[in-house]
Coordinates of C-alpha atoms and ligand atoms in Angstrom, one line a residue:
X23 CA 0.0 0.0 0.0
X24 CA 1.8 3.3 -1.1
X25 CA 2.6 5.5 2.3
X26 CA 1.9 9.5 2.0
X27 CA 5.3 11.1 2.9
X28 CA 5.7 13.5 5.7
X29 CA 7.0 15.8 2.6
X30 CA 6.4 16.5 -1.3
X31 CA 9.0 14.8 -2.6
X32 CA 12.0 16.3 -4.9
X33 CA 13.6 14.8 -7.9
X34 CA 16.5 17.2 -8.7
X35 CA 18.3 16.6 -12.0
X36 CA 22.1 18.5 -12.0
X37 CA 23.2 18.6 -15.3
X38 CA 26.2 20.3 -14.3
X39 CA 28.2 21.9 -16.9
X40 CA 26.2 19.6 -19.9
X41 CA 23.5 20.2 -22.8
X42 CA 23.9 24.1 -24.3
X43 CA 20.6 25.8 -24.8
X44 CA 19.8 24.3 -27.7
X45 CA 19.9 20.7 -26.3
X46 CA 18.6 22.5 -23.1
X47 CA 15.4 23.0 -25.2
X48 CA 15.2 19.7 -26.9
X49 CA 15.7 17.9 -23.6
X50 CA 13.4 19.5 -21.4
X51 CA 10.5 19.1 -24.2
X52 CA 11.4 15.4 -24.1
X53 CA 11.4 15.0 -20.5
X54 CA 8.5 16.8 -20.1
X55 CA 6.5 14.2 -22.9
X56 CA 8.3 11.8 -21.4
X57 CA 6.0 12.2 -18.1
X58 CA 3.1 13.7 -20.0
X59 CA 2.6 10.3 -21.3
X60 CA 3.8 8.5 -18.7
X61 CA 0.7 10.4 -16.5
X62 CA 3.2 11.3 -14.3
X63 CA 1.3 13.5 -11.1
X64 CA 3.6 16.2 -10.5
X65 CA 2.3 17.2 -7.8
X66 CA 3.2 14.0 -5.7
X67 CA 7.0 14.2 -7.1
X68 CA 8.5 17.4 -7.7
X69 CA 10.5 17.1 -10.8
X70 CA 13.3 20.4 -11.1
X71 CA 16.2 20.7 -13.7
X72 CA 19.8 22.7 -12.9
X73 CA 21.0 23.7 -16.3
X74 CA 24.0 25.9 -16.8
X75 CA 23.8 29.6 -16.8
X76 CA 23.8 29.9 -19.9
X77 CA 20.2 27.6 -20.4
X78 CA 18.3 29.5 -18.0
X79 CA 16.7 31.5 -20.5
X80 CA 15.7 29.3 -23.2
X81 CA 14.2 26.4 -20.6
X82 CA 12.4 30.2 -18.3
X83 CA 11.1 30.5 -21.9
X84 CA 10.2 27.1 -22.8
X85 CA 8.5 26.3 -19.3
X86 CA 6.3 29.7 -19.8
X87 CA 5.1 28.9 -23.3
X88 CA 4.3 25.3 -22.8
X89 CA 3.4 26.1 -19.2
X90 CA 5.5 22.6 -18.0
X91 CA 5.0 21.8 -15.0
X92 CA 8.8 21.4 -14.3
X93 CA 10.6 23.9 -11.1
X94 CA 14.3 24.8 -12.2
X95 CA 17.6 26.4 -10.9
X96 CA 21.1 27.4 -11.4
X97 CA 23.7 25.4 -10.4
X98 CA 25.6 28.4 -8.4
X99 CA 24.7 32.2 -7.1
X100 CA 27.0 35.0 -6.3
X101 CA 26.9 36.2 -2.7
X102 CA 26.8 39.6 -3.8
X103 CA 24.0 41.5 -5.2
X104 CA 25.8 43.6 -8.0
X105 CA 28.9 45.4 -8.8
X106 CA 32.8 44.3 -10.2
X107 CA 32.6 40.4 -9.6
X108 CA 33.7 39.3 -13.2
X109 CA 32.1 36.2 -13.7
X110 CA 29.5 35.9 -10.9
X111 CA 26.0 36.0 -11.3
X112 CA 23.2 37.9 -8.8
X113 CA 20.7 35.9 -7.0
X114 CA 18.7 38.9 -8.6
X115 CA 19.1 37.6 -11.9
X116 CA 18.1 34.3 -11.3
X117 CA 14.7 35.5 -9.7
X118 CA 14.3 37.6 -13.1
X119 CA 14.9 34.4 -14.8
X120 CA 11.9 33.2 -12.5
X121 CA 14.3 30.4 -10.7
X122 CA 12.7 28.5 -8.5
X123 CA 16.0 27.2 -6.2
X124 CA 19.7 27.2 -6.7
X125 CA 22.0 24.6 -5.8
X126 CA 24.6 26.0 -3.2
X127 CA 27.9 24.6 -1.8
X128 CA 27.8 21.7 -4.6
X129 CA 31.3 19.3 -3.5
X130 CA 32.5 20.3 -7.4
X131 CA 32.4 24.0 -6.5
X132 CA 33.8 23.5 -2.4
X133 CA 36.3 21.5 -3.7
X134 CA 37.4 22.7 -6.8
X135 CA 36.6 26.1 -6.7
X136 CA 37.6 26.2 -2.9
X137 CA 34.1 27.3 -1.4
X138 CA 34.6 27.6 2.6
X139 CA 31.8 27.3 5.0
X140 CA 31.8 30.3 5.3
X141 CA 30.9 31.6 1.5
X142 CA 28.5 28.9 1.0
X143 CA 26.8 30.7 4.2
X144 CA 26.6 34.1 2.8
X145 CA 25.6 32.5 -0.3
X146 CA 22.9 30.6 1.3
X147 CA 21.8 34.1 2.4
X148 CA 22.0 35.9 -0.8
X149 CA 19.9 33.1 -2.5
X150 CA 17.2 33.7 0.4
X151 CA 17.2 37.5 -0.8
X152 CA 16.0 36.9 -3.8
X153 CA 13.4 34.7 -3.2
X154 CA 15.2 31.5 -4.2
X155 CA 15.5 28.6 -2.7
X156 CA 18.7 27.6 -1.7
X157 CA 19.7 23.7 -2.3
X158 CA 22.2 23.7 0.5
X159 CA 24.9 20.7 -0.7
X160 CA 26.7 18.8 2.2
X161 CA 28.9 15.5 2.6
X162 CA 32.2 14.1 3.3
X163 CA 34.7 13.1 1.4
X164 CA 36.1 9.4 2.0
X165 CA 39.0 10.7 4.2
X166 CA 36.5 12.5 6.2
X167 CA 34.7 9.0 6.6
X168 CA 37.3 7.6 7.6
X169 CA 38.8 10.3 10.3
X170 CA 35.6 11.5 11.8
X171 CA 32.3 8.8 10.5
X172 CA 29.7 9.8 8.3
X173 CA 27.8 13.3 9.9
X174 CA 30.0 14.6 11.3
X175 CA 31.0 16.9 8.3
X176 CA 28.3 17.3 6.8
X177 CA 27.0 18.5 10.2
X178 CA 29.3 20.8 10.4
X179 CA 28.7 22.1 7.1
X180 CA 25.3 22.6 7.2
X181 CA 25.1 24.4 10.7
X182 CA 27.5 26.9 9.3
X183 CA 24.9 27.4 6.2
X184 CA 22.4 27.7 8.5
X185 CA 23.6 30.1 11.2
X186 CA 22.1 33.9 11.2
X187 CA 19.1 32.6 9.2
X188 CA 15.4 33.5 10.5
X189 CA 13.1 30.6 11.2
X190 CA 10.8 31.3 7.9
X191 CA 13.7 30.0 5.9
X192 CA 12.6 28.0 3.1
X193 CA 15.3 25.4 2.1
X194 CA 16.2 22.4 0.8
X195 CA 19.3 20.6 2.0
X196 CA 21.2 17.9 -0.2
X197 CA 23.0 15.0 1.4
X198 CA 25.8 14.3 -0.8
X199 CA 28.8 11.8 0.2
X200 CA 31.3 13.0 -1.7
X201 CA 32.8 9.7 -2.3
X202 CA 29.6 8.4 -4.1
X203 CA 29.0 11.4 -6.4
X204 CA 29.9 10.2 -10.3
X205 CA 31.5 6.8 -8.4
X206 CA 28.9 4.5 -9.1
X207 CA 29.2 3.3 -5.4
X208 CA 26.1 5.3 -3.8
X209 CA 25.8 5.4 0.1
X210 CA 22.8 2.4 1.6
X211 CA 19.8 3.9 2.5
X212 CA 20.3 3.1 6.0
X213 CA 23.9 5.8 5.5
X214 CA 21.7 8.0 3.7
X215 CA 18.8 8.0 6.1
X216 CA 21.4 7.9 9.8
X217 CA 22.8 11.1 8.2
X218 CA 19.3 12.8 6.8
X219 CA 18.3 12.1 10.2
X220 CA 21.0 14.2 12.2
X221 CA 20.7 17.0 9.4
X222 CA 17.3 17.0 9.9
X223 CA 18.0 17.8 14.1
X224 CA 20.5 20.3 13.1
X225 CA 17.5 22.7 10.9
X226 CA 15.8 21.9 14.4
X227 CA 18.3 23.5 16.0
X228 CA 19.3 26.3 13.8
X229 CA 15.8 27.3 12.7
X230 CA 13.1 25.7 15.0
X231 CA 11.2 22.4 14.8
X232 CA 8.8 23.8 12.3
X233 CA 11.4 24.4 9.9
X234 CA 12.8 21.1 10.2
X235 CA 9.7 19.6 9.9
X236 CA 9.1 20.6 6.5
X237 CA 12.2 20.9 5.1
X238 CA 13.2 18.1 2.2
X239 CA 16.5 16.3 2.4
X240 CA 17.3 15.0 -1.0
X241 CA 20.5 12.1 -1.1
X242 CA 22.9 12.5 -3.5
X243 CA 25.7 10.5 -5.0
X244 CA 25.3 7.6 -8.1
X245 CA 21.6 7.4 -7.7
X246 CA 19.9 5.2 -10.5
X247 CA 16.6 3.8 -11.5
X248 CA 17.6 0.9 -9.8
X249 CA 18.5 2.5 -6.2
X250 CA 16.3 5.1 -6.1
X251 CA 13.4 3.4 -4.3
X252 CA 15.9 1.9 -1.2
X253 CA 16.1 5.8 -0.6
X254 CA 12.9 6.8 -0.8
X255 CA 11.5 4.1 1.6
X256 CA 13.5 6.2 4.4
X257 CA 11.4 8.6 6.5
X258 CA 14.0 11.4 6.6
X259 CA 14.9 10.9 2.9
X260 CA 12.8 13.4 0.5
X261 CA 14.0 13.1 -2.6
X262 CA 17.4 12.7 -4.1
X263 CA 20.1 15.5 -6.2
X264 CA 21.0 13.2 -9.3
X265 CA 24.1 14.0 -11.1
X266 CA 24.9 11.7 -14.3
X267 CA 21.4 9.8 -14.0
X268 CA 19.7 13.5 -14.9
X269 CA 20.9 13.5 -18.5
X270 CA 19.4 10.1 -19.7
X271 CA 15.4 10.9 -20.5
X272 CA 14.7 7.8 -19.9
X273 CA 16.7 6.8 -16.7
X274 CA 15.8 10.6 -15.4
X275 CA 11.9 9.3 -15.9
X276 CA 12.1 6.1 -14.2
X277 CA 14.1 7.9 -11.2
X278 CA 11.4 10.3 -11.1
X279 CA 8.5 7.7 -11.5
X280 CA 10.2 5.3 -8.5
X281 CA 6.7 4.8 -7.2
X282 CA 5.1 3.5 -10.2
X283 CA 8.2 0.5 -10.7
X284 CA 8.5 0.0 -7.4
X285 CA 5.5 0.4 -6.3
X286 CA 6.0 1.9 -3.4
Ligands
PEP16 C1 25.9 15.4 -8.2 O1 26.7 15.8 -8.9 O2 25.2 16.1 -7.5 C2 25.6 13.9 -8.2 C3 24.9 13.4 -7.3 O3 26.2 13.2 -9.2 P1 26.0 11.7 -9.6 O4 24.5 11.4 -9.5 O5 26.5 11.5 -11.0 O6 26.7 10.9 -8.6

């Protein structure tokens, strides 16, 4: 017998820095057949897209004309508002773009474009702003794992993000090993839902039980057709961030649709 969860849940695709507009426009007019056909009831699954910067437009466009019922995002903000930040982009200019969220504090951008804490906070604040809803990203890498267990990183991560925020906050925070994004080796549900579970008392904390309450927390990291239903038999698991997964129309649709194969 399907269960109603506690939360609407959210299937996230991050294409990361893939598909120009072009194939941005072809892609999301598949995926959006895709689940026409498939009946797909978007308002039990959330489906939202992460295109690159440079797609925002064309899908803002797309989504307006065809009124799809699809949320979508960047992938980044800037934690200013305007002025000589070559290469940034304003929270502002998302919300014109009629963003729904923005992924924040993704491991790609901590680790490779050396994102502290501490920036991902002010970003986190920035995106709040504008009206967007921040995607707050948090995991450990597999040396973390192994000096200090699963949470407590990502616990750490997250009550940084978190601190100086008011209690209406709306967010959504990602659980995302860092060792299982793009590895094919994806956290059990029981990892994802032990950590999900302790994130979930640090929003508690940080912004009030009301907060927590509704907040989603998505898992992250090699998530597949196959997997996807393990994580969303856990209570404090809401959804899932899907990386490589996101780009197959087909795989993307059965991730999305996990209640239908599964039956769950
Ligand atoms: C990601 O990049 O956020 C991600 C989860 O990637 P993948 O699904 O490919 O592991």
């Amino acid at each position: 017998m399907a269960v109603t969860p506690a939360r609407t849940p959210l299937i996230a695709g991050n294409w990361k820095m893939n598909l120009d507009h072009l194939q941005a426009i072809a892609f999301v007019q598949k995926l959006a057949w895709s689940l026409k056909d498939a009946d797909h009831d978007f308002a039990t699954v959330e489906v939202a897209v992460f295109p690159p910067f440079t797609d925002l437009r064309s899908v803002q466009t797309l989504v307006a004309a065809d009124k799809l019922p699809l949320a979508y995002g960047a992938q980044d903000v800037s934690e200013h508002d305007s002025g000589a930040y070559t290469g940034e982009i304003s929270g502002a200019f998302l919300s014109q773009l009629e963003c729904q969220y923005v992924i924040i504090g993704h491991s790609e951008r901590r680790t490779l474009h050396g994102e502290s804490d501490e920036v991902v906070a002010a970003k986190v604040a920035a995106a709040l702003k504008h009206n967007l809803v921040p995607v707050i990203c948090v995991g450990e890498s597999a040396e973390d794992l192994e000096l200090h267990g699963q949470a407590a990183v990502p616990v750490a991560q997250l009550r940084t993000a978190l601190a100086g925020l008011g209690s209406a906050a709306d967010i959504v925070v990602a659980y995302e090993p860092v060792w299982a994004i793009g590895s094919g080796q994806a956290a059990t549900p029981d990892q994802a839902e032990q950590v999900a579970l302790q994130l979930r008392a640090v929003i508690a904390d940080s912004l009030g039980q009301d907060v927590a309450a509704k907040t989603r927390i998505l898992y992250g990291g090699s998530v597949k057709s196959g997997n996807i239903a393990g994580f969303m038999r856990e209570p404090n698991v809401d959804g899932a961030l899907v990386g490589g997964a996101s780009l197959d129309i087909t795989e993307f649709s059965s991730i999305i649709r996990y209640q239908k194969h599964v039956g769950l």
